[in-house]
PDB file of C-alpha atoms and ligand atoms in Angstrom:
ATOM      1  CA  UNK A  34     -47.172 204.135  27.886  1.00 86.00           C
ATOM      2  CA  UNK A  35     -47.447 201.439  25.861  1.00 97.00           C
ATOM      3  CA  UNK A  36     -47.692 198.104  27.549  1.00 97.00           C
ATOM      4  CA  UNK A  37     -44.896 195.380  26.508  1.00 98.00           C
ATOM      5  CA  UNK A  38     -46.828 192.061  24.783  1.00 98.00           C
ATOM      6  CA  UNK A  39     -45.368 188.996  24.411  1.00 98.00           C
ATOM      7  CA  UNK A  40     -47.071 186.424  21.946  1.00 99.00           C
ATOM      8  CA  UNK A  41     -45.699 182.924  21.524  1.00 98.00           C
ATOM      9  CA  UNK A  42     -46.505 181.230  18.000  1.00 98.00           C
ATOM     10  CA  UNK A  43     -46.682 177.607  18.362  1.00 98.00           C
ATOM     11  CA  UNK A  44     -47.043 176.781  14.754  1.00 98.00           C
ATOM     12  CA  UNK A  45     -47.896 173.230  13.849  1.00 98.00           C
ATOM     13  CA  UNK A  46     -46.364 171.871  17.009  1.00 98.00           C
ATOM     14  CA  UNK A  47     -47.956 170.385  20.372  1.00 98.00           C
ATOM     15  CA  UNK A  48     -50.921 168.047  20.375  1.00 98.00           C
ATOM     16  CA  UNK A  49     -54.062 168.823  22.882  1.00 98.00           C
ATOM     17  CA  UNK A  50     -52.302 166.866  25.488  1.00 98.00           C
ATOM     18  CA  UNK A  51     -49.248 168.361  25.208  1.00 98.00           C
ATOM     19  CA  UNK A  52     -50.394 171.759  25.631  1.00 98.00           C
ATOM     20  CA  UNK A  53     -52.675 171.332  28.561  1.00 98.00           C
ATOM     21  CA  UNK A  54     -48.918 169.792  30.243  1.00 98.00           C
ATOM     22  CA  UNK A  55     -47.287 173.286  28.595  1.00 98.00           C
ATOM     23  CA  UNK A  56     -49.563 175.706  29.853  1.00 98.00           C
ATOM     24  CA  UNK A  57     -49.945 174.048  33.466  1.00 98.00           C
ATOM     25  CA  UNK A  58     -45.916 174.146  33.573  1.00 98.00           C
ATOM     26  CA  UNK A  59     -45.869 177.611  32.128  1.00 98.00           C
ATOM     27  CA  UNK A  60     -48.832 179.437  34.551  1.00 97.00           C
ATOM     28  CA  UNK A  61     -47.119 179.574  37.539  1.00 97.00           C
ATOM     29  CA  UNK A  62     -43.903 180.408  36.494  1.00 98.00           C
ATOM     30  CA  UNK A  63     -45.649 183.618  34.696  1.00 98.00           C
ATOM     31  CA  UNK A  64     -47.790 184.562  37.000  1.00 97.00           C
ATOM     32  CA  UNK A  65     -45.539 187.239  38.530  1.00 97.00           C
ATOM     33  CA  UNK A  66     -44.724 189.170  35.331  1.00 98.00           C
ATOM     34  CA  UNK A  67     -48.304 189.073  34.185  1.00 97.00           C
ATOM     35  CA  UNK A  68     -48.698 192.617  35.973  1.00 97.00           C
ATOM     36  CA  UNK A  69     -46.103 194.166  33.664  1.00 97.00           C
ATOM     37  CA  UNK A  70     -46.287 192.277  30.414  1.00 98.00           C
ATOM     38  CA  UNK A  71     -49.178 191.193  28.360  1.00 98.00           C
ATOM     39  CA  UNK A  72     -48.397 187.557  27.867  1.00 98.00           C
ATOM     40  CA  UNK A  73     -50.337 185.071  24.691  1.00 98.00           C
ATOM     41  CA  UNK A  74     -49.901 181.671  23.844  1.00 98.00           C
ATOM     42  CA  UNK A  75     -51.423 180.924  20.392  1.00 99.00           C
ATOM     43  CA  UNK A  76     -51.614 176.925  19.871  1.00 98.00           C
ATOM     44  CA  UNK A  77     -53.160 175.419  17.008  1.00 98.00           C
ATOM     45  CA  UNK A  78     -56.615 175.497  16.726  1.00 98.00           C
ATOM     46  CA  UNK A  79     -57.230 172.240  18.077  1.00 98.00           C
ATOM     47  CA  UNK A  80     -55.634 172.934  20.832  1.00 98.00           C
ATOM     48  CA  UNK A  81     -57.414 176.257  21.972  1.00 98.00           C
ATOM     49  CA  UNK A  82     -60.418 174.499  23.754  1.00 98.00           C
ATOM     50  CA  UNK A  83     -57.895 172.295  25.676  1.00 98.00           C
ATOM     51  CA  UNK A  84     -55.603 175.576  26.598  1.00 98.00           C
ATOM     52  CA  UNK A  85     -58.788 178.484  26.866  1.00 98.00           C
ATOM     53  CA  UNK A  86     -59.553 175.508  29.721  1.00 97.00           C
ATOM     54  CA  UNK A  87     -56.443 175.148  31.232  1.00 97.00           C
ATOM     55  CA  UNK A  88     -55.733 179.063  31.501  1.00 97.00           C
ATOM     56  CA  UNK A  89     -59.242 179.684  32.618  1.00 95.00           C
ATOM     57  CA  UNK A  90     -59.033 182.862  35.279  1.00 94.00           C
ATOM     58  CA  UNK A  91     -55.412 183.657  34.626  1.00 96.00           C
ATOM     59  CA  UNK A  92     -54.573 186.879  33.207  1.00 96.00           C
ATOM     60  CA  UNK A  93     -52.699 184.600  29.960  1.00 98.00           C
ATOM     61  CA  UNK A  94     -54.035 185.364  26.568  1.00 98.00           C
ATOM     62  CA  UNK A  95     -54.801 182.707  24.258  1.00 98.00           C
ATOM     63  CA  UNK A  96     -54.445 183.075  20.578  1.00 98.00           C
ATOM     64  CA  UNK A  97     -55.374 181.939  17.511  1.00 98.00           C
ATOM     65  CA  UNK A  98     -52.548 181.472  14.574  1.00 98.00           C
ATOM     66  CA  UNK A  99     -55.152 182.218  11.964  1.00 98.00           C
ATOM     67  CA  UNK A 100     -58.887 182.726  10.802  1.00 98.00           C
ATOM     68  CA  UNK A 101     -61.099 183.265   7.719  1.00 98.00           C
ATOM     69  CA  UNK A 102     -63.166 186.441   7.199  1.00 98.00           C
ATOM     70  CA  UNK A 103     -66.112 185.501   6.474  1.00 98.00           C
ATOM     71  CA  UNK A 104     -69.144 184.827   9.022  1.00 97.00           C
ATOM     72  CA  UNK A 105     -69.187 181.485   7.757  1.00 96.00           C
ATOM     73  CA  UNK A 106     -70.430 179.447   5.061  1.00 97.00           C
ATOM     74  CA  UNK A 107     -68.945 176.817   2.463  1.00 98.00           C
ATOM     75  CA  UNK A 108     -65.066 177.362   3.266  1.00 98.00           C
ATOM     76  CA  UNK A 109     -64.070 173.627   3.766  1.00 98.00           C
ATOM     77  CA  UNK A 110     -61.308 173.537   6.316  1.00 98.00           C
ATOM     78  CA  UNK A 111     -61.513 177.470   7.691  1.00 98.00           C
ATOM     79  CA  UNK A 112     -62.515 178.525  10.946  1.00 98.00           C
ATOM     80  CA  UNK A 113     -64.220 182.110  11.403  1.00 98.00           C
ATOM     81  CA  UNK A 114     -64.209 184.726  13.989  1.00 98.00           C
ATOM     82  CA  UNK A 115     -67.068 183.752  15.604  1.00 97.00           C
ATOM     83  CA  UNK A 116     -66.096 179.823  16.051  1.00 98.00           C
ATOM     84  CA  UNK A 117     -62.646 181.921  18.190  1.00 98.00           C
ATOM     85  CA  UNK A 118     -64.528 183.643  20.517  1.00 92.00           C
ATOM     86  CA  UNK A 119     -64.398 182.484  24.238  1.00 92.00           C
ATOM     87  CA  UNK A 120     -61.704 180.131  22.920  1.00 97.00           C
ATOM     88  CA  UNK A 121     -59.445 183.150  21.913  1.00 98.00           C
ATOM     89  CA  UNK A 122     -58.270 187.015  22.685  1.00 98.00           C
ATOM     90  CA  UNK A 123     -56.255 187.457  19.430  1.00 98.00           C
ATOM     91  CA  UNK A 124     -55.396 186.173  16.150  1.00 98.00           C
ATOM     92  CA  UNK A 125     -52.721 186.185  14.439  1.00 99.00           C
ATOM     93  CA  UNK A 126     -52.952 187.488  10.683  1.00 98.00           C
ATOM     94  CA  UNK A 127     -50.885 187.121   7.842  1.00 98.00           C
ATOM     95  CA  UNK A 128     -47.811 185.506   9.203  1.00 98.00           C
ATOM     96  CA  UNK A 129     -44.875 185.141   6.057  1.00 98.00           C
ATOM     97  CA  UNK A 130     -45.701 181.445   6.518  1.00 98.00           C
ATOM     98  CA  UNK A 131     -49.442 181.900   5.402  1.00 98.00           C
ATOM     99  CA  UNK A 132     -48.581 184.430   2.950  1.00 98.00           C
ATOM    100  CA  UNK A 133     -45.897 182.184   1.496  1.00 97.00           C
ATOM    101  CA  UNK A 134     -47.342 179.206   1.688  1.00 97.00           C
ATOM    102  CA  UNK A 135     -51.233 179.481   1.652  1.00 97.00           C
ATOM    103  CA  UNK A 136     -51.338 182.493  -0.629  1.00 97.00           C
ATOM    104  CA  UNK A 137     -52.821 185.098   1.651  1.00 98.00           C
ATOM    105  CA  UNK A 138     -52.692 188.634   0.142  1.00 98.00           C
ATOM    106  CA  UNK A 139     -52.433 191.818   1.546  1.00 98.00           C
ATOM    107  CA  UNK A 140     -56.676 191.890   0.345  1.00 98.00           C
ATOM    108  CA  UNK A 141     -57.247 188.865   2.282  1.00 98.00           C
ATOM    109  CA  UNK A 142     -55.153 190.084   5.358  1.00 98.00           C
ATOM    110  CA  UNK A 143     -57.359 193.256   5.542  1.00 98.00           C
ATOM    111  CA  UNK A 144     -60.338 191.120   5.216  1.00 98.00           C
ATOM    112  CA  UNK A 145     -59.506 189.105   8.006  1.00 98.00           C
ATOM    113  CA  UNK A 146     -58.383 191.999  10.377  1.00 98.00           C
ATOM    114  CA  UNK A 147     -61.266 193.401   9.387  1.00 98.00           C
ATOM    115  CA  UNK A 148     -63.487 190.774  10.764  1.00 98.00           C
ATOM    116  CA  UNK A 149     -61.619 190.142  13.731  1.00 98.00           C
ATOM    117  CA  UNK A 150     -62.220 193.517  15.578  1.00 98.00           C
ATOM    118  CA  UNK A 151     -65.884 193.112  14.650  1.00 98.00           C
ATOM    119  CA  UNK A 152     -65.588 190.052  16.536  1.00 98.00           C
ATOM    120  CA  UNK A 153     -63.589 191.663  19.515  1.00 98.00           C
ATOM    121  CA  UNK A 154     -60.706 189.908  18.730  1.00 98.00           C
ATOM    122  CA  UNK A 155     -56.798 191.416  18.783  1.00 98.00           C
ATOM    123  CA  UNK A 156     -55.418 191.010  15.591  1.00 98.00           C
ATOM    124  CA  UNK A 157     -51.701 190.737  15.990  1.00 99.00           C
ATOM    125  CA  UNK A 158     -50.672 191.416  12.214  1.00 98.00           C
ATOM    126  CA  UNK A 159     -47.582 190.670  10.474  1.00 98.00           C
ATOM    127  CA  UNK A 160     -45.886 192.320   8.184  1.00 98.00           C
ATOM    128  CA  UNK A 161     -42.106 191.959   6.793  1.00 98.00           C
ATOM    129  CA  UNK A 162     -39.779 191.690   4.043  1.00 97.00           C
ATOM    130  CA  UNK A 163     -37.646 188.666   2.242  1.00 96.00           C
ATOM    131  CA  UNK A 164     -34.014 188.487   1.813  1.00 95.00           C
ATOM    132  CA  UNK A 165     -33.961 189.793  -1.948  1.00 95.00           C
ATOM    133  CA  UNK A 166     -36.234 192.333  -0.793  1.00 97.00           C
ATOM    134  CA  UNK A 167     -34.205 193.538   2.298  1.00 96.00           C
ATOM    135  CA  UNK A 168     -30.968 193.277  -0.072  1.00 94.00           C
ATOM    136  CA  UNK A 169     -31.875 195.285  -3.013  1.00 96.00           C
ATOM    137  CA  UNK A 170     -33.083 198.268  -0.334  1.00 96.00           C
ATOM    138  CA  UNK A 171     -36.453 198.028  -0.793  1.00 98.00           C
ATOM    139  CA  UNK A 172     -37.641 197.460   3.469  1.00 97.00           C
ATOM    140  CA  UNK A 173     -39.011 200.372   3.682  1.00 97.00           C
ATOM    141  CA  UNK A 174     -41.657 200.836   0.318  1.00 98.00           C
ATOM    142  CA  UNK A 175     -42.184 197.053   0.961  1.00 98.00           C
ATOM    143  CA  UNK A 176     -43.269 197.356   4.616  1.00 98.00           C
ATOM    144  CA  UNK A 177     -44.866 200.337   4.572  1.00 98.00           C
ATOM    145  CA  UNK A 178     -47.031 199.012   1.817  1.00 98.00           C
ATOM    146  CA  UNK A 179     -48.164 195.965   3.257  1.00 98.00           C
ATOM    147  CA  UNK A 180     -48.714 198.425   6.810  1.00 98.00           C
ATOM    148  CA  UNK A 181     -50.992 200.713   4.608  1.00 98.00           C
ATOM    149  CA  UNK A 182     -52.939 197.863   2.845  1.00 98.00           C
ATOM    150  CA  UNK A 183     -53.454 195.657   6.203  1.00 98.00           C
ATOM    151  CA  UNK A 184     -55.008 199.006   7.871  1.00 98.00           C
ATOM    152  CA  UNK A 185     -57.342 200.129   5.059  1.00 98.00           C
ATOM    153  CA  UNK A 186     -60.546 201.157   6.121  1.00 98.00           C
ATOM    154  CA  UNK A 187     -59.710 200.700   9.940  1.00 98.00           C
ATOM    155  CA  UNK A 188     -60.857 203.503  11.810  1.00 98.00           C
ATOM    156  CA  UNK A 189     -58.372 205.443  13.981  1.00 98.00           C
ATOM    157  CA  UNK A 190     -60.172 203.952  17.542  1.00 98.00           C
ATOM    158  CA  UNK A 191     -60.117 200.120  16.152  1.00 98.00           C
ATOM    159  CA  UNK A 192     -56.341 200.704  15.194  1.00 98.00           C
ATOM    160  CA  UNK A 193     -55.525 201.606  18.868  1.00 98.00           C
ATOM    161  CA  UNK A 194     -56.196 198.486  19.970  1.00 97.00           C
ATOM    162  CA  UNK A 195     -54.663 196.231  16.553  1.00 98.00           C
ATOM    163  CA  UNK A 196     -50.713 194.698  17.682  1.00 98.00           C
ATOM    164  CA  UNK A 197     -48.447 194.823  14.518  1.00 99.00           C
ATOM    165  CA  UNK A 198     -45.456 192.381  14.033  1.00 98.00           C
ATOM    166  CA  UNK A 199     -42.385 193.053  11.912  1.00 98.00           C
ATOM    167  CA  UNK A 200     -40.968 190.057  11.347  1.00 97.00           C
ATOM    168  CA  UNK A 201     -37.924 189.975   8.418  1.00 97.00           C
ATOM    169  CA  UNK A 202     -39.039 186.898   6.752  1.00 96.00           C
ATOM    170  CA  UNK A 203     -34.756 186.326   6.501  1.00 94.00           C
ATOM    171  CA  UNK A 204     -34.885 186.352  10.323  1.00 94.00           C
ATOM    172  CA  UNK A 205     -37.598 183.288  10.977  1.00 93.00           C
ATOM    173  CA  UNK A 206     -36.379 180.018  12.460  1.00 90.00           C
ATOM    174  CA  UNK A 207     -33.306 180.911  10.990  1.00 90.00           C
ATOM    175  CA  UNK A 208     -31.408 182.051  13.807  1.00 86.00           C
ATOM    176  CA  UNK A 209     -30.514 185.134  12.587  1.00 84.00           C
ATOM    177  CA  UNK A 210     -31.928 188.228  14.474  1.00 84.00           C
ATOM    178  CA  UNK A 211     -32.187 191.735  12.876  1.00 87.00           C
ATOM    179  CA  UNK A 212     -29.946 193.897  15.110  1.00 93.00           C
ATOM    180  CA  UNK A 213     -31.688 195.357  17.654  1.00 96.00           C
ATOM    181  CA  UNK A 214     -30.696 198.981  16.009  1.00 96.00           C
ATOM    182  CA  UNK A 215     -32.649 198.070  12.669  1.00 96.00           C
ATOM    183  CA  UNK A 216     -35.239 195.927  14.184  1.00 97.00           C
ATOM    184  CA  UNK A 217     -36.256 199.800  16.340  1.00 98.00           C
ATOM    185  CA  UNK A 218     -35.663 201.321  13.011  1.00 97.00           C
ATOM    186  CA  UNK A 219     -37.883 199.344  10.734  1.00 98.00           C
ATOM    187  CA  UNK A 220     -40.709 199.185  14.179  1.00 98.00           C
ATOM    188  CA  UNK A 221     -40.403 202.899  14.737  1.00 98.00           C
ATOM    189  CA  UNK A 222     -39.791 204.856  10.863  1.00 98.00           C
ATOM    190  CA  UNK A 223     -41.337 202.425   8.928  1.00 98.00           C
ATOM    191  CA  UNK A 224     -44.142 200.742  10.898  1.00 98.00           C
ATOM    192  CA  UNK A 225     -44.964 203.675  13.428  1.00 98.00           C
ATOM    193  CA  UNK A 226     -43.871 206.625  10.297  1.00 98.00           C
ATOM    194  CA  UNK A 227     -46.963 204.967   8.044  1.00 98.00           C
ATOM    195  CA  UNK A 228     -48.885 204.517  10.732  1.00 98.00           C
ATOM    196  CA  UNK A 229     -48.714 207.824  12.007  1.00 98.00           C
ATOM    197  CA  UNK A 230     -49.012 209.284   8.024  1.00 98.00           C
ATOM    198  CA  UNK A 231     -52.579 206.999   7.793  1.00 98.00           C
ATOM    199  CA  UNK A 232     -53.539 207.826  11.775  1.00 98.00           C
ATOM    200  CA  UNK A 233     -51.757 210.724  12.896  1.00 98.00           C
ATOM    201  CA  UNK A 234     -48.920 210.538  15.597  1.00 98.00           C
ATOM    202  CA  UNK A 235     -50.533 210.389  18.632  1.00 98.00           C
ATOM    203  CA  UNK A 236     -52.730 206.923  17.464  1.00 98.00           C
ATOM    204  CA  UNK A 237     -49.374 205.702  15.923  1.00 98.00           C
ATOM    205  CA  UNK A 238     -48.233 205.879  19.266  1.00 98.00           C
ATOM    206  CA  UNK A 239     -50.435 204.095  21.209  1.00 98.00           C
ATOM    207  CA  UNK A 240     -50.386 201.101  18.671  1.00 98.00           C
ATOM    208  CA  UNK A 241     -47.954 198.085  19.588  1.00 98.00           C
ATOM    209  CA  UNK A 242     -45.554 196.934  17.690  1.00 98.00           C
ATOM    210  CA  UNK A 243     -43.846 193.410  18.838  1.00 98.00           C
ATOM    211  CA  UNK A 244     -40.505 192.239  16.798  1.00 97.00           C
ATOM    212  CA  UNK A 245     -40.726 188.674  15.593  1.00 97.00           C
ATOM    213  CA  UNK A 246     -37.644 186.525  13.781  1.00 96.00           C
ATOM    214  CA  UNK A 247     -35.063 184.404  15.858  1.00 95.00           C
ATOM    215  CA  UNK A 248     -35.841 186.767  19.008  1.00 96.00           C
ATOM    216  CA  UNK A 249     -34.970 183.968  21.693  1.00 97.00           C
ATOM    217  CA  UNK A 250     -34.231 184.396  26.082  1.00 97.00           C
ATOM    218  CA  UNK A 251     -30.928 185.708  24.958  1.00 97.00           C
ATOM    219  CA  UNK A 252     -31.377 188.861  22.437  1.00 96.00           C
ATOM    220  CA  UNK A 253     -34.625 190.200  23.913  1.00 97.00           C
ATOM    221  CA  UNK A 254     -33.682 192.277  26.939  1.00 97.00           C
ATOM    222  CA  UNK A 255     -31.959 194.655  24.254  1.00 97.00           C
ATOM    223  CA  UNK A 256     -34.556 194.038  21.863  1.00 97.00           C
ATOM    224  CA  UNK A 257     -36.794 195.425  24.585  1.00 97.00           C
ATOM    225  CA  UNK A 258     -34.768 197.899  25.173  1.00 96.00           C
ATOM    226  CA  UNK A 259     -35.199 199.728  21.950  1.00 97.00           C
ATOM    227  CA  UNK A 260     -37.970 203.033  22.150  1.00 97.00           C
ATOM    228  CA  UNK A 261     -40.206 201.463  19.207  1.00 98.00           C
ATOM    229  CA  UNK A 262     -40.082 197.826  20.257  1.00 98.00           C
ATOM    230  CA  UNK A 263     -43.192 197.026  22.474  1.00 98.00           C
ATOM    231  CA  UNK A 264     -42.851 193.182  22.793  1.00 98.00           C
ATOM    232  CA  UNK A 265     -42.044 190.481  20.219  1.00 98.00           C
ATOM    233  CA  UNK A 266     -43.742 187.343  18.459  1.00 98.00           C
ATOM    234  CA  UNK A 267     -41.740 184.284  19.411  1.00 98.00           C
ATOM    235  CA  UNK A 268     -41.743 180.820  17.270  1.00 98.00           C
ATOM    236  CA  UNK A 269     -39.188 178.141  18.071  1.00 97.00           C
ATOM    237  CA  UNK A 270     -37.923 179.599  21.438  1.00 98.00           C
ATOM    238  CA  UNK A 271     -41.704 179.865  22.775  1.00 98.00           C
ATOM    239  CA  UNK A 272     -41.975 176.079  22.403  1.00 98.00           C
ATOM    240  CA  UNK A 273     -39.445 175.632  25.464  1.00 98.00           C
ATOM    241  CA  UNK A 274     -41.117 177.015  29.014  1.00 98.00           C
ATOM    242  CA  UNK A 275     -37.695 177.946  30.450  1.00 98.00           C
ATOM    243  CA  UNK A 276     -36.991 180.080  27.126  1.00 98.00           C
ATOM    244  CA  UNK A 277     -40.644 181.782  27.124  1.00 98.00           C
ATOM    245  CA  UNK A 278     -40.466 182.163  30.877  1.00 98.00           C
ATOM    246  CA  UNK A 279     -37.209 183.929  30.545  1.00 98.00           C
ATOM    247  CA  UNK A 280     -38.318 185.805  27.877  1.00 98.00           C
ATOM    248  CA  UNK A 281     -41.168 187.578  29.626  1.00 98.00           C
ATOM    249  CA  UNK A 282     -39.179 188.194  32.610  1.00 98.00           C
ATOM    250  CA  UNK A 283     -36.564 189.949  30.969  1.00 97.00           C
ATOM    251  CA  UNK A 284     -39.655 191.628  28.936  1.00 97.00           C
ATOM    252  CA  UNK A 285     -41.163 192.665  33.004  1.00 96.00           C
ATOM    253  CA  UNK A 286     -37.439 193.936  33.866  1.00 94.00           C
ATOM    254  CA  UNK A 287     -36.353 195.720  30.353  1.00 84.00           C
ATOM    255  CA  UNK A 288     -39.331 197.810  29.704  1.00 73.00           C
TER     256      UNK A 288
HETATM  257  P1  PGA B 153     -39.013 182.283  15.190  1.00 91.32           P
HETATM  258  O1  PGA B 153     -40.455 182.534  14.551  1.00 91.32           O
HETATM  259  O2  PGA B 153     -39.009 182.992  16.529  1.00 91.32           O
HETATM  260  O3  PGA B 153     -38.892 180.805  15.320  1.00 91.32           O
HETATM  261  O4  PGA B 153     -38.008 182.872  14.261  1.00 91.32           O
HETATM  262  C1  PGA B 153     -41.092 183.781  14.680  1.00 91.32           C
HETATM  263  C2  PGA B 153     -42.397 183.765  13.917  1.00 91.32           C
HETATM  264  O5  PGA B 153     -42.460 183.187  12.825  1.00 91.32           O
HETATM  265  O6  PGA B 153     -43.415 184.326  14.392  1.00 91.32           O
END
């Protein structure tokens, strides 16, 4: 059984006083689900001393939204796996935004993946196609690809323990959601199918796989629903406590 997890990505929002007032409004209200689902915030980086402290001996993971791979060194502006630990569980690595906008590569994602389960952090990674990519037909190559370059050179017992995240680029902060139908399809044949070709099928089925992309406190009870869906990456509706709280309640309920 694979256990549901439910990571919120902050983005660039909420200063270090605004998230200690989040997560104090949001640990309480969690606490009860906690059992069930596996529950991350991942703030900016500024803000992970502020939150690590404000979460300290509650079962909520922290996260970080990115990292560099190397141990350190002349990388003005980058922060390594080493500077994340005790601040941070997991990290999340090559989110569309980074790849779009800060140029990461599938080379640089496995890098950084890489270094973060030397480091003993969870590397939620994302992978996920664009809208001229998911309308000429080409999901499948596309995904698969970036799920076989991301786990290159990962042994089979490190895998276990990476979280992927299929996130259709044409389904972030735009409010439209990937039906629940292809969202499993995508998770499960393309995600789990390359994973199991690379792994075999019984680590392909013991990694998670979360759905990211619009998934908000109303679609995810039936996105939990679905066999291949193990929990889902959350932007815009994880900013809102009532919206993440209802999220991994219906997440505690659904699975
Ligand atoms: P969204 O973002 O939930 O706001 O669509 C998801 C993500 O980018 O991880």
């Amino acid at each position: 059984m694979r256990k549901p997890i439910l990571a919120g990505n902050w983005k660039m929002n909420q200063t270090p006083a605004e998230a200690i007032e989040f997560v104090r409004a949001l640990r309480p209200r969690l606490a009860q689900y906690l059992p069930q689902v596996e529950t991350v915030v991942c703030p900016p980086f500024v803000c992970l001393p502020a939150v690590a402290d404000a979460l300290a001996g509650v079962k909520i993971g922290v996260g970080a939204q990115n990292m560099h791979w190397a141990e350190g060194g002349a990388y003005t502006g980058e922060v390594s796996a080493a500077m994340l630990k005790g601040l941070a569980g997991y990290v999340i690595i090559g989110h569309s935004e980074r790849r779009q906008y800060f140029a990461e590569t599938d080379g640089s994602v496995n890098k950084k993946i890489v270094a973060a389960l030397a480091h003993g952090l969870v590397p939620i990674v994302c992978v996920g196609e664009d809208l001229a990519q998911n309308e000429a037909g080409v999901t499948e190559t596309f995904v698969s690809g970036q799920v076989r370059a991301a786990f290159a050179g990962i042994s089979a017992d490190q895998a276990r323990g990476v979280v992927v995240a299929y996130e259709p680029i044409w389904a972030i902060g735009t409010g439209k959601t990937a039906t629940s139908e292809v969202a499993n399809r995508v998770c499960g044949l393309v995600v789990r199918g390359a994973l199991a070709e690379i792994y075999g099928e019984e680590v392909a089925q013991a990694i998670r796989i979360q759905y990211g992309g619009s998934a908000n406190e109303k679609n995810i009870a039936e996105l939990m629903a679905m066999p291949d869906i193990d929990g889902a990456l959350i932007g815009g509706a994880s900013l809102k406590v009532d919206a993440f709280v209802e999220m991994v309640r219906a997440a505690a309920e659904h699975r």
